[in-house]
mmCIF file of C-alpha atoms in Angstrom:
data_model
loop_
_atom_site.group_PDB
_atom_site.id
_atom_site.type_symbol
_atom_site.label_atom_id
_atom_site.label_comp_id
_atom_site.label_asym_id
_atom_site.label_seq_id
_atom_site.Cartn_x
_atom_site.Cartn_y
_atom_site.Cartn_z
ATOM 1 C CA MET A 1 -3.681 1.400 20.244
ATOM 2 C CA LEU A 2 -4.612 -0.555 17.744
ATOM 3 C CA LYS A 3 -7.764 0.512 15.975
ATOM 4 C CA ALA A 4 -8.271 -1.212 12.970
ATOM 5 C CA VAL A 5 -6.831 -4.454 10.640
ATOM 6 C CA ILE A 6 -6.539 -3.648 6.728
ATOM 7 C CA PHE A 7 -6.331 -6.597 4.794
ATOM 8 C CA ASP A 8 -4.280 -7.112 1.351
ATOM 9 C CA MET A 9 -6.581 -9.105 -1.161
ATOM 10 C CA ASP A 10 -4.356 -11.343 -3.359
ATOM 11 C CA GLY A 11 -3.028 -13.856 -1.289
ATOM 12 C CA VAL A 12 -4.943 -13.010 1.703
ATOM 13 C CA LEU A 13 -8.763 -13.094 1.284
ATOM 14 C CA LEU A 14 -8.459 -15.750 -1.407
ATOM 15 C CA ASP A 15 -5.578 -17.776 -3.156
ATOM 16 C CA SER A 16 -5.710 -15.408 -6.441
ATOM 17 C CA GLU A 17 -1.781 -15.435 -7.154
ATOM 18 C CA PRO A 18 -2.386 -19.073 -9.111
ATOM 19 C CA PHE A 19 -4.666 -17.107 -11.447
ATOM 20 C CA TRP A 20 -2.572 -13.799 -11.774
ATOM 21 C CA ALA A 21 0.310 -16.267 -12.733
ATOM 22 C CA ARG A 22 -1.923 -18.581 -15.230
ATOM 23 C CA ALA A 23 -3.631 -15.156 -16.618
ATOM 24 C CA GLN A 24 0.070 -13.609 -17.379
ATOM 25 C CA MET A 25 1.373 -16.773 -19.135
ATOM 26 C CA ALA A 26 -1.437 -16.872 -21.523
ATOM 27 C CA VAL A 27 -1.659 -13.322 -22.178
ATOM 28 C CA PHE A 28 2.126 -12.545 -22.327
ATOM 29 C CA GLY A 29 2.381 -16.235 -24.161
ATOM 30 C CA SER A 30 0.246 -14.933 -26.785
ATOM 31 C CA PHE A 31 2.509 -11.961 -27.461
ATOM 32 C CA GLY A 32 5.586 -14.075 -27.960
ATOM 33 C CA ARG A 33 6.760 -13.764 -24.392
ATOM 34 C CA PRO A 34 6.622 -17.046 -22.761
ATOM 35 C CA MET A 35 6.505 -16.836 -18.584
ATOM 36 C CA SER A 36 7.331 -19.319 -16.283
ATOM 37 C CA GLN A 37 6.102 -19.441 -12.887
ATOM 38 C CA ALA A 38 9.359 -18.128 -11.274
ATOM 39 C CA ASP A 39 8.787 -14.996 -13.556
ATOM 40 C CA CYS A 40 5.398 -14.438 -12.079
ATOM 41 C CA ASP A 41 6.519 -14.919 -8.566
ATOM 42 C CA GLU A 42 9.015 -12.090 -8.920
ATOM 43 C CA THR A 43 6.618 -9.676 -9.733
ATOM 44 C CA MET A 44 4.130 -10.805 -6.561
ATOM 45 C CA GLY A 45 2.268 -7.516 -5.152
ATOM 46 C CA LEU A 46 3.385 -5.284 -8.023
ATOM 47 C CA ARG A 47 0.339 -3.567 -9.648
ATOM 48 C CA ILE A 48 -0.466 -4.840 -12.523
ATOM 49 C CA ASP A 49 0.218 -1.758 -14.882
ATOM 50 C CA GLN A 50 3.860 -2.032 -13.489
ATOM 51 C CA LEU A 51 4.440 -5.373 -14.289
ATOM 52 C CA VAL A 52 2.845 -5.153 -17.629
ATOM 53 C CA ALA A 53 5.473 -1.646 -18.132
ATOM 54 C CA GLN A 54 8.056 -4.015 -17.507
ATOM 55 C CA ARG A 55 7.498 -7.250 -19.660
ATOM 56 C CA TYR A 56 6.217 -5.025 -22.455
ATOM 57 C CA PRO A 57 9.213 -4.364 -24.628
ATOM 58 C CA GLY A 58 9.722 -8.117 -24.752
ATOM 59 C CA LEU A 59 6.132 -8.786 -26.132
ATOM 60 C CA ILE A 60 5.504 -8.745 -30.248
ATOM 61 C CA ASN A 61 2.543 -7.332 -32.128
ATOM 62 C CA ALA A 62 1.064 -6.304 -28.603
ATOM 63 C CA PRO A 63 -1.666 -4.165 -28.219
ATOM 64 C CA ALA A 64 -1.229 -0.957 -26.326
ATOM 65 C CA PRO A 65 -0.327 -1.960 -22.915
ATOM 66 C CA GLU A 66 -3.351 -0.707 -21.080
ATOM 67 C CA GLN A 67 -4.824 -3.236 -23.555
ATOM 68 C CA VAL A 68 -2.421 -6.042 -22.389
ATOM 69 C CA VAL A 69 -3.361 -4.956 -18.545
ATOM 70 C CA ASN A 70 -7.812 -5.073 -19.344
ATOM 71 C CA LEU A 71 -6.742 -8.555 -20.728
ATOM 72 C CA ILE A 72 -4.686 -10.117 -18.008
ATOM 73 C CA VAL A 73 -7.262 -8.619 -15.571
ATOM 74 C CA GLU A 74 -10.285 -10.189 -17.471
ATOM 75 C CA GLU A 75 -8.808 -13.489 -17.298
ATOM 76 C CA VAL A 76 -8.274 -13.158 -13.787
ATOM 77 C CA ASN A 77 -11.416 -11.966 -12.986
ATOM 78 C CA ALA A 78 -13.069 -15.133 -15.057
ATOM 79 C CA LEU A 79 -10.712 -16.979 -12.774
ATOM 80 C CA ILE A 80 -12.066 -15.622 -9.715
ATOM 81 C CA ARG A 81 -15.754 -16.108 -10.522
ATOM 82 C CA ALA A 82 -15.222 -19.886 -11.810
ATOM 83 C CA GLU A 83 -12.590 -20.864 -8.829
ATOM 84 C CA GLY A 84 -12.336 -18.303 -5.971
ATOM 85 C CA VAL A 85 -12.548 -19.329 -2.737
ATOM 86 C CA ALA A 86 -11.668 -17.981 0.591
ATOM 87 C CA LYS A 87 -8.300 -18.755 2.146
ATOM 88 C CA GLU A 88 -8.027 -20.698 5.327
ATOM 89 C CA GLY A 89 -9.454 -19.152 8.466
ATOM 90 C CA LEU A 90 -10.552 -15.942 6.430
ATOM 91 C CA ASP A 91 -13.639 -16.441 8.200
ATOM 92 C CA HIS A 92 -12.513 -16.944 11.405
ATOM 93 C CA ALA A 93 -9.809 -14.101 11.274
ATOM 94 C CA LEU A 94 -13.006 -11.341 10.212
ATOM 95 C CA SER A 95 -15.249 -12.884 13.040
ATOM 96 C CA LEU A 96 -12.423 -12.344 15.568
ATOM 97 C CA ILE A 97 -11.858 -8.996 14.607
ATOM 98 C CA ARG A 98 -15.216 -7.581 14.741
ATOM 99 C CA ASP A 99 -15.718 -9.586 18.064
ATOM 100 C CA GLN A 100 -12.403 -6.944 19.331
ATOM 101 C CA GLY A 101 -13.916 -4.133 18.565
ATOM 102 C CA LEU A 102 -11.437 -3.181 15.501
ATOM 103 C CA ARG A 103 -12.652 -1.478 12.081
ATOM 104 C CA ILE A 104 -11.692 -3.269 8.831
ATOM 105 C CA GLY A 105 -10.334 -2.094 5.756
ATOM 106 C CA LEU A 106 -8.779 -3.381 2.511
ATOM 107 C CA ALA A 107 -5.836 -1.713 0.538
ATOM 108 C CA THR A 108 -4.613 -3.691 -2.451
ATOM 109 C CA SER A 109 -2.636 -3.387 -5.539
ATOM 110 C CA SER A 110 -5.488 -4.626 -8.098
ATOM 111 C CA PRO A 111 -7.997 -2.643 -9.985
ATOM 112 C CA MET A 112 -11.270 -1.475 -7.958
ATOM 113 C CA ALA A 113 -13.610 -3.566 -10.396
ATOM 114 C CA MET A 114 -11.325 -6.829 -9.227
ATOM 115 C CA VAL A 115 -12.087 -6.014 -5.780
ATOM 116 C CA HIS A 116 -15.622 -5.881 -6.273
ATOM 117 C CA ASN A 117 -15.431 -9.042 -7.655
ATOM 118 C CA VAL A 118 -13.462 -10.842 -5.263
ATOM 119 C CA LEU A 119 -15.744 -9.202 -2.098
ATOM 120 C CA ALA A 120 -18.916 -10.279 -4.327
ATOM 121 C CA THR A 121 -17.923 -13.983 -4.929
ATOM 122 C CA LEU A 122 -17.091 -14.282 -1.022
ATOM 123 C CA GLY A 123 -19.992 -13.110 0.236
ATOM 124 C CA ILE A 124 -17.730 -11.094 2.521
ATOM 125 C CA ARG A 125 -18.326 -6.931 1.439
ATOM 126 C CA HIS A 126 -20.467 -6.128 4.545
ATOM 127 C CA HIS A 127 -16.985 -6.894 6.491
ATOM 128 C CA PHE A 128 -15.357 -3.737 5.143
ATOM 129 C CA GLU A 129 -15.482 -0.279 5.935
ATOM 130 C CA ALA A 130 -12.725 1.282 3.700
ATOM 131 C CA LEU A 131 -11.570 -0.246 0.159
ATOM 132 C CA HIS A 132 -8.605 1.310 -1.365
ATOM 133 C CA SER A 133 -7.030 0.604 -4.134
ATOM 134 C CA ALA A 134 -3.371 1.310 -5.526
ATOM 135 C CA GLU A 135 -5.017 1.936 -9.157
ATOM 136 C CA VAL A 136 -5.766 5.540 -8.036
ATOM 137 C CA GLU A 137 -2.103 5.922 -6.635
ATOM 138 C CA ARG A 138 1.121 7.514 -8.444
ATOM 139 C CA TYR A 139 2.975 4.004 -7.017
ATOM 140 C CA GLY A 140 1.951 0.653 -6.074
ATOM 141 C CA LYS A 141 3.292 -1.328 -3.614
ATOM 142 C CA PRO A 142 6.199 -1.237 -2.074
ATOM 143 C CA HIS A 143 5.524 2.321 -1.944
ATOM 144 C CA PRO A 144 2.842 2.772 1.127
ATOM 145 C CA ASP A 145 0.636 5.383 -0.159
ATOM 146 C CA VAL A 146 -2.052 2.595 -0.779
ATOM 147 C CA TYR A 147 -1.660 1.797 3.192
ATOM 148 C CA ILE A 148 -1.706 5.401 4.346
ATOM 149 C CA HIS A 149 -4.682 6.474 2.366
ATOM 150 C CA ALA A 150 -6.710 3.457 3.222
ATOM 151 C CA ALA A 151 -6.166 4.218 6.894
ATOM 152 C CA GLN A 152 -7.070 8.295 5.999
ATOM 153 C CA LYS A 153 -10.489 6.899 4.158
ATOM 154 C CA MET A 154 -11.173 5.195 8.098
ATOM 155 C CA GLY A 155 -10.446 8.498 9.570
ATOM 156 C CA LEU A 156 -6.912 6.834 11.065
ATOM 157 C CA GLU A 157 -3.460 7.577 11.379
ATOM 158 C CA PRO A 158 -1.210 4.295 9.814
ATOM 159 C CA ASP A 159 0.094 3.499 13.392
ATOM 160 C CA GLU A 160 -3.225 2.612 14.525
ATOM 161 C CA CYS A 161 -3.761 -0.274 11.985
ATOM 162 C CA LEU A 162 -2.866 -3.705 11.181
ATOM 163 C CA ALA A 163 -1.636 -4.642 7.756
ATOM 164 C CA ILE A 164 -2.798 -8.396 6.834
ATOM 165 C CA GLU A 165 0.064 -9.385 3.703
ATOM 166 C CA ASP A 166 0.993 -12.378 2.102
ATOM 167 C CA SER A 167 3.533 -10.784 -0.305
ATOM 168 C CA PHE A 168 7.651 -9.214 0.394
ATOM 169 C CA ASN A 169 6.374 -6.210 -1.566
ATOM 170 C CA GLY A 170 2.691 -5.830 0.327
ATOM 171 C CA LEU A 171 5.028 -6.162 3.660
ATOM 172 C CA LEU A 172 7.797 -3.550 2.747
ATOM 173 C CA ALA A 173 4.356 -1.447 1.868
ATOM 174 C CA ALA A 174 2.947 -1.594 5.189
ATOM 175 C CA LYS A 175 5.802 -1.349 7.574
ATOM 176 C CA ALA A 176 6.969 1.925 5.322
ATOM 177 C CA ALA A 177 3.297 3.327 6.040
ATOM 178 C CA ARG A 178 4.384 2.792 9.674
ATOM 179 C CA MET A 179 1.853 -0.248 10.318
ATOM 180 C CA LYS A 180 2.322 -3.102 12.622
ATOM 181 C CA ALA A 181 2.442 -5.703 10.130
ATOM 182 C CA LEU A 182 1.074 -9.559 10.183
ATOM 183 C CA ILE A 183 2.254 -11.779 7.338
ATOM 184 C CA VAL A 184 1.149 -14.915 6.257
ATOM 185 C CA PRO A 185 3.253 -16.102 3.278
ATOM 186 C CA ASP A 186 2.961 -17.184 0.431
ATOM 187 C CA PRO A 187 4.388 -20.436 0.188
ATOM 188 C CA ILE A 188 7.243 -19.469 -2.401
ATOM 189 C CA LEU A 189 8.408 -17.201 0.699
ATOM 190 C CA HIS A 190 8.430 -19.462 3.799
ATOM 191 C CA GLY A 191 11.853 -19.402 5.584
ATOM 192 C CA ASP A 192 12.561 -15.943 3.566
ATOM 193 C CA PRO A 193 14.893 -14.129 6.034
ATOM 194 C CA ARG A 194 13.159 -10.954 4.610
ATOM 195 C CA LEU A 195 9.847 -11.740 6.609
ATOM 196 C CA ALA A 196 12.092 -10.490 9.732
ATOM 197 C CA ILE A 197 10.537 -7.335 9.700
ATOM 198 C CA ALA A 198 6.874 -8.204 9.994
ATOM 199 C CA ASP A 199 5.409 -7.876 13.684
ATOM 200 C CA LEU A 200 4.239 -10.936 13.397
ATOM 201 C CA GLU A 201 3.818 -14.396 11.086
ATOM 202 C CA LEU A 202 1.260 -16.758 10.902
ATOM 203 C CA ARG A 203 1.079 -20.094 8.695
ATOM 204 C CA SER A 204 -2.938 -19.703 8.189
ATOM 205 C CA LEU A 205 -5.293 -16.952 9.096
ATOM 206 C CA ALA A 206 -6.829 -20.146 11.247
ATOM 207 C CA GLU A 207 -3.893 -19.505 13.948
ATOM 208 C CA LEU A 208 -4.907 -15.300 14.391
ATOM 209 C CA THR A 209 -5.735 -14.797 18.615
ATOM 210 C CA ALA A 210 -6.925 -12.112 20.175
ATOM 211 C CA ASP A 211 -3.748 -11.740 21.566
ATOM 212 C CA HIS A 212 -2.435 -11.236 18.277
ATOM 213 C CA LEU A 213 -4.770 -8.231 17.804
ATOM 214 C CA ARG A 214 -3.680 -5.728 20.794
#
């Protein structure tokens, strides 16, 4: 029986994926590693330290990897504060989930400082019972631990939860955790056959209905 909905953050609560791309392009570019949109798309959903570890060998005169991570995160946080808006249908989805008597959590690859920034910017912190970041996990998405431990924080089993994701890496994590998974795909994934592993697919959270939550 479904007892909770656990949201991903980036690309689900707000359209922050472009902010991540802009930040990567700016920071990596400043250290001699030009980044294309395609470069950014292929790492969508990965934890930022894992992403930096992949790109770091190609950087020139860069500071330590953790400092590169901090530069990217600081830039994304600034963009969120300046330009961040809720995704279409988010308020509808949050209200509907509450009306169905379900609990709400969050499981994200982003750092917890960014989680608090996003929830404050959107004014939705009060909806979330539990927040969990993969920054405290050994592995980020597509490893399932971030979802397993988010459920544990709520005293639930993973199979009592529905995960809402926008990326393939996140979808893999949710399914590996044995959760039911709803994908509201980023536009670059529309028509991607890999999304067939999702239990549900919607174009927008505005399409969410009570039937989807049973």
